[in-house]
Short mmCIF file of C-alpha atoms (C1' of nucleotides) in Angstrom, two decimals:
data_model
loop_
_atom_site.label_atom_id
_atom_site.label_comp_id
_atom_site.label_asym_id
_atom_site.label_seq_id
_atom_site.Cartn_x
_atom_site.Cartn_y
_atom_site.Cartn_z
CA UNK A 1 -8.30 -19.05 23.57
CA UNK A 2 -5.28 -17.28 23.03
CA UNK A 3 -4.25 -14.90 20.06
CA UNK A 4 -1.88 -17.81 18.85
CA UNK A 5 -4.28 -20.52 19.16
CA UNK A 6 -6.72 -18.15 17.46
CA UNK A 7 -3.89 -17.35 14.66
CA UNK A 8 -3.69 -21.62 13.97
CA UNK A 9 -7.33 -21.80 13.49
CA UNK A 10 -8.02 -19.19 11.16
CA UNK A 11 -5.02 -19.55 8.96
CA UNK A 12 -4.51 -15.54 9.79
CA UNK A 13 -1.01 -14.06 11.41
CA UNK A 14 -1.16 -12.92 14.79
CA UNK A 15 0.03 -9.82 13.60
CA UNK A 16 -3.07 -9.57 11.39
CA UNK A 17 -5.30 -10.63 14.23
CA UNK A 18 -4.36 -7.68 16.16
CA UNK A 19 -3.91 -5.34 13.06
CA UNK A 20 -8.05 -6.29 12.70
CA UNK A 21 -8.56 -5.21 16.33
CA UNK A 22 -7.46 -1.82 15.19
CA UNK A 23 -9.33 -1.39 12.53
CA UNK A 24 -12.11 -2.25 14.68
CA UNK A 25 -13.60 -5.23 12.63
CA UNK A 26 -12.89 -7.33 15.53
CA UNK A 27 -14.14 -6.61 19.03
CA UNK A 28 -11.56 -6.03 21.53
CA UNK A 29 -11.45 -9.08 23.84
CA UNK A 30 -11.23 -9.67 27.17
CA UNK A 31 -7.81 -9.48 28.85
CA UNK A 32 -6.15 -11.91 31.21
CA UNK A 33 -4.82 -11.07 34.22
CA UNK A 34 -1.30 -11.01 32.71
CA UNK A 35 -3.08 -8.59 29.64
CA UNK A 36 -3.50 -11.93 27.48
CA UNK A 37 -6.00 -11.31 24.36
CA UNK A 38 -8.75 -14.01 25.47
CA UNK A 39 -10.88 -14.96 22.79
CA UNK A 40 -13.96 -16.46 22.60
CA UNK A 41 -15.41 -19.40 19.53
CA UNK A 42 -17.79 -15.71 18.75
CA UNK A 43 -14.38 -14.23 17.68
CA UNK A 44 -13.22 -17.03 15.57
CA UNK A 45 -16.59 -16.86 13.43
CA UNK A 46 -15.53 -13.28 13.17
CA UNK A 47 -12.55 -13.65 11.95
CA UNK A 48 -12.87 -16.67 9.62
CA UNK A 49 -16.25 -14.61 7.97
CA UNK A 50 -13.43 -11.41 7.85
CA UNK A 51 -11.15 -13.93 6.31
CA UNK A 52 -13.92 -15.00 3.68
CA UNK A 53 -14.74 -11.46 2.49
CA UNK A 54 -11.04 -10.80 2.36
CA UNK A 55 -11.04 -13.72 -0.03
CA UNK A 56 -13.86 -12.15 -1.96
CA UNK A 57 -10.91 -9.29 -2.25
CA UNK A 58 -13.76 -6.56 -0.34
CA UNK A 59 -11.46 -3.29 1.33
CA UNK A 60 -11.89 -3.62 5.39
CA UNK A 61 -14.21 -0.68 4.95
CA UNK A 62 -16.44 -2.99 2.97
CA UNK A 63 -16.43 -5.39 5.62
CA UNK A 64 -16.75 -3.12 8.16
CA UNK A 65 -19.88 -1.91 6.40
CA UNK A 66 -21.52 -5.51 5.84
CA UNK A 67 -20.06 -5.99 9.70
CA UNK A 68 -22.45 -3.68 10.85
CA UNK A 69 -25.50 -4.14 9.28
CA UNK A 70 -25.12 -7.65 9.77
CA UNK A 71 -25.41 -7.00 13.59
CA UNK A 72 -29.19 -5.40 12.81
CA UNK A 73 -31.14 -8.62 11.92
CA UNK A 74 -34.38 -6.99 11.17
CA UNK A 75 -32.67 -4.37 8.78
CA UNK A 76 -32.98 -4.54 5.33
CA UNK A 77 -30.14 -6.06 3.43
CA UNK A 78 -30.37 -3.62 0.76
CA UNK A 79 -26.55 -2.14 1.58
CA UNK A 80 -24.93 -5.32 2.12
CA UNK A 81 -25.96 -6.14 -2.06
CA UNK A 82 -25.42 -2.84 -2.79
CA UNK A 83 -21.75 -3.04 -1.54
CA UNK A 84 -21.36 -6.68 -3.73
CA UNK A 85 -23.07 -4.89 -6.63
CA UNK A 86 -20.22 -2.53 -6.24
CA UNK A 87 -17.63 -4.52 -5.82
CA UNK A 88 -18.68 -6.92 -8.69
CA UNK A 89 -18.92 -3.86 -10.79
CA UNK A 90 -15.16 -2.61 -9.44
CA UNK A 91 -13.64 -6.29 -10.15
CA UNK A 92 -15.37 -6.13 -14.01
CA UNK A 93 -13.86 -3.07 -14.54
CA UNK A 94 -10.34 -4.05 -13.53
CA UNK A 95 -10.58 -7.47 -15.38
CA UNK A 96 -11.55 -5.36 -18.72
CA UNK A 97 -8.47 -2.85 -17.62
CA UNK A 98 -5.94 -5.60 -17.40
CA UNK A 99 -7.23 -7.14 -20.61
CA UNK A 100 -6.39 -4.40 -22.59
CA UNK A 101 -3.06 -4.03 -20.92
CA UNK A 102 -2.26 -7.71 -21.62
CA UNK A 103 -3.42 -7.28 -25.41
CA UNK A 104 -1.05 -4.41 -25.24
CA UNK A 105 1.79 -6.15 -23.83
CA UNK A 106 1.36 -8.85 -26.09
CA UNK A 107 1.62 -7.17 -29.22
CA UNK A 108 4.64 -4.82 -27.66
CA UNK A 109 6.53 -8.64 -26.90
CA UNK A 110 6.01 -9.82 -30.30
CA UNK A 111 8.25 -6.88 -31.90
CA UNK A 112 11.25 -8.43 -30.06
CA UNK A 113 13.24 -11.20 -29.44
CA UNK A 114 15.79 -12.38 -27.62
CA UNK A 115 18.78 -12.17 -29.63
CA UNK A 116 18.64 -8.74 -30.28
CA UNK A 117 20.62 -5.61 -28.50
CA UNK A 118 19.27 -2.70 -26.78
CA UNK A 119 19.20 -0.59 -29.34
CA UNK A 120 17.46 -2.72 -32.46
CA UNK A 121 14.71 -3.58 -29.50
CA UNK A 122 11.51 -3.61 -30.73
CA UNK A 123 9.87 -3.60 -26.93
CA UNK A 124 11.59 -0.46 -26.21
CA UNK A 125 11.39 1.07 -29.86
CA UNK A 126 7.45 0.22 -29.10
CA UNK A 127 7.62 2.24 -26.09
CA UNK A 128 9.46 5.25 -27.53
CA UNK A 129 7.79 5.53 -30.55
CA UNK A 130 4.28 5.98 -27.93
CA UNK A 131 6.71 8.35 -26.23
CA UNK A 132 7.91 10.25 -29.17
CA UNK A 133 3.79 10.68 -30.48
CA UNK A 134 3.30 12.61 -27.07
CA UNK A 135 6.32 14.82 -26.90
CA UNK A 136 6.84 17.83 -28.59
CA UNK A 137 9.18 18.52 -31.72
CA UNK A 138 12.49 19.66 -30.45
CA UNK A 139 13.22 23.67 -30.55
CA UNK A 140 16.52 25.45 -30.77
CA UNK A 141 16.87 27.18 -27.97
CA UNK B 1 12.15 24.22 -17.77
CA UNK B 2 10.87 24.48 -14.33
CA UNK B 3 8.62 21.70 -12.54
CA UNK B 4 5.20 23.03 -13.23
CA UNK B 5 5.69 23.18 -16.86
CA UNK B 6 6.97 19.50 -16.76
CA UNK B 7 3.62 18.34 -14.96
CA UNK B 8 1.50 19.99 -17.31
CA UNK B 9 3.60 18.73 -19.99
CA UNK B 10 3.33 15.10 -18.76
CA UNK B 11 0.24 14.75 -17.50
CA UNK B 12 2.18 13.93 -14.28
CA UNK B 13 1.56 15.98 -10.74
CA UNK B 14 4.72 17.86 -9.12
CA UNK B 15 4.79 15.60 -6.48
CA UNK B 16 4.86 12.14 -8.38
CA UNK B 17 7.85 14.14 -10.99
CA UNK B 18 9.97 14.74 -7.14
CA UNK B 19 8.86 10.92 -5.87
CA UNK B 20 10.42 9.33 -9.32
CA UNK B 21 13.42 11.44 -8.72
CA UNK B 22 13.52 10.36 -5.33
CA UNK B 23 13.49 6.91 -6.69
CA UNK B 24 15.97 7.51 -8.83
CA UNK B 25 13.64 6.98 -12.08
CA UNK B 26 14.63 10.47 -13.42
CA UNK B 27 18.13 12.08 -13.06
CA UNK B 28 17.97 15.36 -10.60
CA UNK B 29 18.41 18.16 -12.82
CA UNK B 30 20.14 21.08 -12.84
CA UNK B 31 18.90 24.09 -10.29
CA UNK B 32 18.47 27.71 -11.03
CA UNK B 33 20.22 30.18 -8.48
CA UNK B 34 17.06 30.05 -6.66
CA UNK B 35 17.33 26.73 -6.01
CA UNK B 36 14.49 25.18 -8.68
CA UNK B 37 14.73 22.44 -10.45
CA UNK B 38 15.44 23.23 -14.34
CA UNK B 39 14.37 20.28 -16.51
CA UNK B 40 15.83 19.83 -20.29
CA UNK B 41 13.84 18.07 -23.17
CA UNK B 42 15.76 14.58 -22.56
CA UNK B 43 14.04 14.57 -18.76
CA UNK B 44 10.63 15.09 -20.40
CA UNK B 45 10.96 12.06 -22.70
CA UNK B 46 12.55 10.25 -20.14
CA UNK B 47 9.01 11.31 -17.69
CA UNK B 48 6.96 10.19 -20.58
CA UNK B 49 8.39 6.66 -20.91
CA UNK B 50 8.23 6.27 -17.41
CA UNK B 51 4.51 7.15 -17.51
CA UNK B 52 4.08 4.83 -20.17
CA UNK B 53 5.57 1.97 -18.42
CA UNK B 54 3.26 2.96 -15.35
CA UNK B 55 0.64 2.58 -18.03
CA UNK B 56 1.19 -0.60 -18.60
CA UNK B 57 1.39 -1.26 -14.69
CA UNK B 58 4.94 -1.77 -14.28
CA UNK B 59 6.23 -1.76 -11.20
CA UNK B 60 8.71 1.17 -10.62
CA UNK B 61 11.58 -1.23 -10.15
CA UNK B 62 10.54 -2.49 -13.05
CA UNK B 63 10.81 0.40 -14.93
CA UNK B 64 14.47 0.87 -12.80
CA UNK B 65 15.87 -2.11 -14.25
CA UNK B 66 14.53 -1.58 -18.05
CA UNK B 67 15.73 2.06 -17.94
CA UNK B 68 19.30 0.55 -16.84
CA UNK B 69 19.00 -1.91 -19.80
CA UNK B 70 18.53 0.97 -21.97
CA UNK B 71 21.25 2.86 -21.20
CA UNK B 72 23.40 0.13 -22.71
CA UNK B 73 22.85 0.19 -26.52
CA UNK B 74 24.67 -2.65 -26.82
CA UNK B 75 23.88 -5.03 -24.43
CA UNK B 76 21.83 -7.65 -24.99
CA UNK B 77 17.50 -6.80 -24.79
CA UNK B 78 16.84 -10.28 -23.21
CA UNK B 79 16.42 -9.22 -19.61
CA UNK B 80 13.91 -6.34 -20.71
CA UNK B 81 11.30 -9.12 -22.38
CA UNK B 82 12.39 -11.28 -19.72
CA UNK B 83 10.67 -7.82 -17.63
CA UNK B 84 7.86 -7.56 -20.13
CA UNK B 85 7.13 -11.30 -20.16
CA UNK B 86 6.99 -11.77 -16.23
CA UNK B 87 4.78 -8.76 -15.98
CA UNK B 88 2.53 -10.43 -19.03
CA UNK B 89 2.13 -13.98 -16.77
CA UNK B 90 1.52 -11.73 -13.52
CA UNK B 91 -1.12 -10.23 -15.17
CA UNK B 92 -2.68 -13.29 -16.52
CA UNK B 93 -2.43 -14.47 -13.51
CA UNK B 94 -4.32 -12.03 -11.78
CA UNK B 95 -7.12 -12.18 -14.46
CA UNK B 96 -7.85 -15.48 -13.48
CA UNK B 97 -7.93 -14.89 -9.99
CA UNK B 98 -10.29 -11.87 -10.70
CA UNK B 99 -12.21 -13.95 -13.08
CA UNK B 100 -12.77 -16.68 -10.66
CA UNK B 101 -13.76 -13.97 -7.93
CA UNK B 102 -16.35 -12.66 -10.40
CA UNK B 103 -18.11 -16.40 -10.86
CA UNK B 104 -18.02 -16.41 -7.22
CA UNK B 105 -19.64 -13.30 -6.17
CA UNK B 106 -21.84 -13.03 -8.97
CA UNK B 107 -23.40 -16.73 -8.29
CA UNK B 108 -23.43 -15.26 -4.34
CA UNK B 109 -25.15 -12.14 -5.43
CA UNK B 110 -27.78 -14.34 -7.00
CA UNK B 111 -29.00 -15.84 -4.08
CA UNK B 112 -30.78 -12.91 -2.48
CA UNK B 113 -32.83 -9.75 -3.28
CA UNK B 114 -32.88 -6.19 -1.98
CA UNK B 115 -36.13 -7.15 -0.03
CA UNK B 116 -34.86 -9.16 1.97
CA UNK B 117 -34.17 -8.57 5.79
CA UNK B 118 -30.57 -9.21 7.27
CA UNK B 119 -31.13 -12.17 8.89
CA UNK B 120 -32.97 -13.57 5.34
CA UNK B 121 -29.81 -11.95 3.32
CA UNK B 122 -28.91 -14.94 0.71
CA UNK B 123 -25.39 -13.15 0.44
CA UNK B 124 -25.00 -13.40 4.38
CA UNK B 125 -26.12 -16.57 4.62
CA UNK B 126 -23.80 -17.88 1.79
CA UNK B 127 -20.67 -15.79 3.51
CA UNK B 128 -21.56 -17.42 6.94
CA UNK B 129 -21.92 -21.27 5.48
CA UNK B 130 -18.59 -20.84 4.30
CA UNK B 131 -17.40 -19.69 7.67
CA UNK B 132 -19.66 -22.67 9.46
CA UNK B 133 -17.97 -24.91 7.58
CA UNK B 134 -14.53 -24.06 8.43
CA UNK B 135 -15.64 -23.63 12.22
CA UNK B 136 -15.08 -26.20 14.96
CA UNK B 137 -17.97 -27.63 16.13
CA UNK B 138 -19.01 -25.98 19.72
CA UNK B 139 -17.91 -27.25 22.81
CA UNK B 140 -19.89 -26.59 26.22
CA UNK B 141 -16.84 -25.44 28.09
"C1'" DG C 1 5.39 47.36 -3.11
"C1'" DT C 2 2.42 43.88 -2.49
"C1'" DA C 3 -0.34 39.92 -3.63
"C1'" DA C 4 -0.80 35.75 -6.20
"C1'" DA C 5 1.35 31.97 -8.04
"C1'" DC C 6 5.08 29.15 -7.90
"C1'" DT C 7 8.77 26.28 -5.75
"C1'" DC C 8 11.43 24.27 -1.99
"C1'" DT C 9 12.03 20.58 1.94
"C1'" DA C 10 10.20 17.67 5.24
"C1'" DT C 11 6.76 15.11 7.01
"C1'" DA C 12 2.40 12.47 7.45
"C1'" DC C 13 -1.23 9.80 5.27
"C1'" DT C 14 -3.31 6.02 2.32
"C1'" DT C 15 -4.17 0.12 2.14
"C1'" DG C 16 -3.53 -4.33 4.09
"C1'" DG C 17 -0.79 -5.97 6.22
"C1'" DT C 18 4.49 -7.60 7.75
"C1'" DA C 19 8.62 -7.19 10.67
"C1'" DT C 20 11.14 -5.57 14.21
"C1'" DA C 21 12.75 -4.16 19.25
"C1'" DG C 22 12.37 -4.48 23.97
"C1'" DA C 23 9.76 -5.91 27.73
"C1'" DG C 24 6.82 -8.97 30.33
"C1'" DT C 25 4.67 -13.86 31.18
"C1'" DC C 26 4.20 -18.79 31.40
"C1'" DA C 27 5.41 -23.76 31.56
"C1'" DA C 28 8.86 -27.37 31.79
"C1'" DG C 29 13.05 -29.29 33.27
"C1'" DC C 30 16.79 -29.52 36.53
"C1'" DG D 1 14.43 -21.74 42.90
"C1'" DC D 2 16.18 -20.81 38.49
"C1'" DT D 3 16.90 -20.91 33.86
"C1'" DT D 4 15.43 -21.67 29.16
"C1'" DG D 5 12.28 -21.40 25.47
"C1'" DA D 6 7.92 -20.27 23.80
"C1'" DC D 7 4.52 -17.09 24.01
"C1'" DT D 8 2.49 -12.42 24.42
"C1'" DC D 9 2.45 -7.39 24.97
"C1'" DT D 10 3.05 -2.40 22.97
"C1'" DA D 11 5.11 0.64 19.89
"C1'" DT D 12 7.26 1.62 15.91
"C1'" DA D 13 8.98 1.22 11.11
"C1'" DC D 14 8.45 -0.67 6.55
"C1'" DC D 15 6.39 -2.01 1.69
"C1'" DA D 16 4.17 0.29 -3.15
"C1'" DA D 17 3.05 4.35 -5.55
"C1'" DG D 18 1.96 8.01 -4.80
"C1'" DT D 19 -1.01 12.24 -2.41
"C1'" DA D 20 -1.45 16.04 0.84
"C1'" DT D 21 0.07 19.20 4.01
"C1'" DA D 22 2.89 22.90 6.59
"C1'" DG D 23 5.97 26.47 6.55
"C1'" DA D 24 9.38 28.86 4.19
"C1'" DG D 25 11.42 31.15 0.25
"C1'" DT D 26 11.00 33.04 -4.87
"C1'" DT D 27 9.20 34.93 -8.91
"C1'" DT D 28 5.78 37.35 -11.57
"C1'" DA D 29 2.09 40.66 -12.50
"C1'" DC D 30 -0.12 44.75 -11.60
#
DNA sequence: GTAAACTCTATACTTGGTATAGAGTCAAGC
DNA sequence: GCTTGACTCTATACCAAGTATAGAGTTTAC
């Protein structure tokens, strides 16, 4: 198989196939005589299980971890949870991030309008005022 | 005031104060004979709304086109809650996606234990029926 | 006068790809 | 046999939002 027929199986850009090869989370395949990538159904797996933790939102070096233990069959799996436990932990800490942002937002929108001007805006008067709190009274100098 | 006072002042590194200049975030100031950069009070405030607007994740063109708006005190303030509203749905957005990932790797997590071996691993095995499914059947070819 | 601390520019690196240029290869049609 | 289009190759540059470094010049403190 070829690295386009490869690309319209797993969805992925040929660009990305190769850009995988790189980072070494793909084997390097065999070459035609004309230095064709030749694939094998072992490297689609590959790539549509890379695809999957991709989905999952894991960092290639996640994968590339879970990649590699996975080829050890009788080793324990204790790093591939570990790495999920992680990366469950990571994802409930951003969630709890972005809800405060969005609570902040939310409360900044509701001191404006549309019909106002720049300089009555209550979004930006929000934003100076946490501006002002932080920057030091003015000296003559 | 020279650069290193500004960072401490803002909480911001040396670099990031010369990358937002780069970017055209903050005026380039004044330079002494030597050739440093010499900051007034109006580029600290101006630093420490940027780095609010970076708190609330803003993108920096983001911040480009509010700080444009701003600079207008009489133009109309739609087009920065039009900013601040996008930004509020991208983020809701991405809590649900997050939220969603969360169910999914949590209910993933649950189906294996850190005694397990790698070719028992519940997580693995969910990862790779996912992939299965998606996968051609094989051909002897 | 010298050493430490500061600043300058320019450049490379990060992540997870995407987009391009310029060259080579392959299959079909004429 | 030759051209055209589709495909592939490598190498390089680009994106966000900075961070890190090298190598040079400047200022400050003792």
């Amino acid at each position: 198989m070829k690295i386009g027929q490869l690309a319209d199986k797993t969805g992925l850009s040929i660009q990305t196939i190769r850009f995988y090869e790189r980072k070494a989370l793909l084997a390097a395949p065999e070459r035609t005589q004309s230095n064709y990538r030749s694939y094998s159904d072992e490297a689609l797996k590959q790539l549509l299980f890379i695809k999957q933790c991709r989905a999952l939102d894991m960092t290639i070096e996640e994968i590339s971890l879970v990649l590699e233990t996975r080829a050890n069959p009788e080793s324990s799996c204790e790093s591939v949870n570990a790495t999920i436990d992680k990366h469950i932990d990571d994802i409930e800490h951003r969630i709890s991030e972005l809800n405060a942002l969005q609570k902040t937002l939310q409360s900044m929108r509701a001191a404006c309008d549309d019909d106002k001007k720049i300089k009555e805006c209550g979004v930006l008067h929000q934003l100076d005022s946490i501006v002002d709190s932080h920057c030091p009274t003015k000296r003559n100098d």
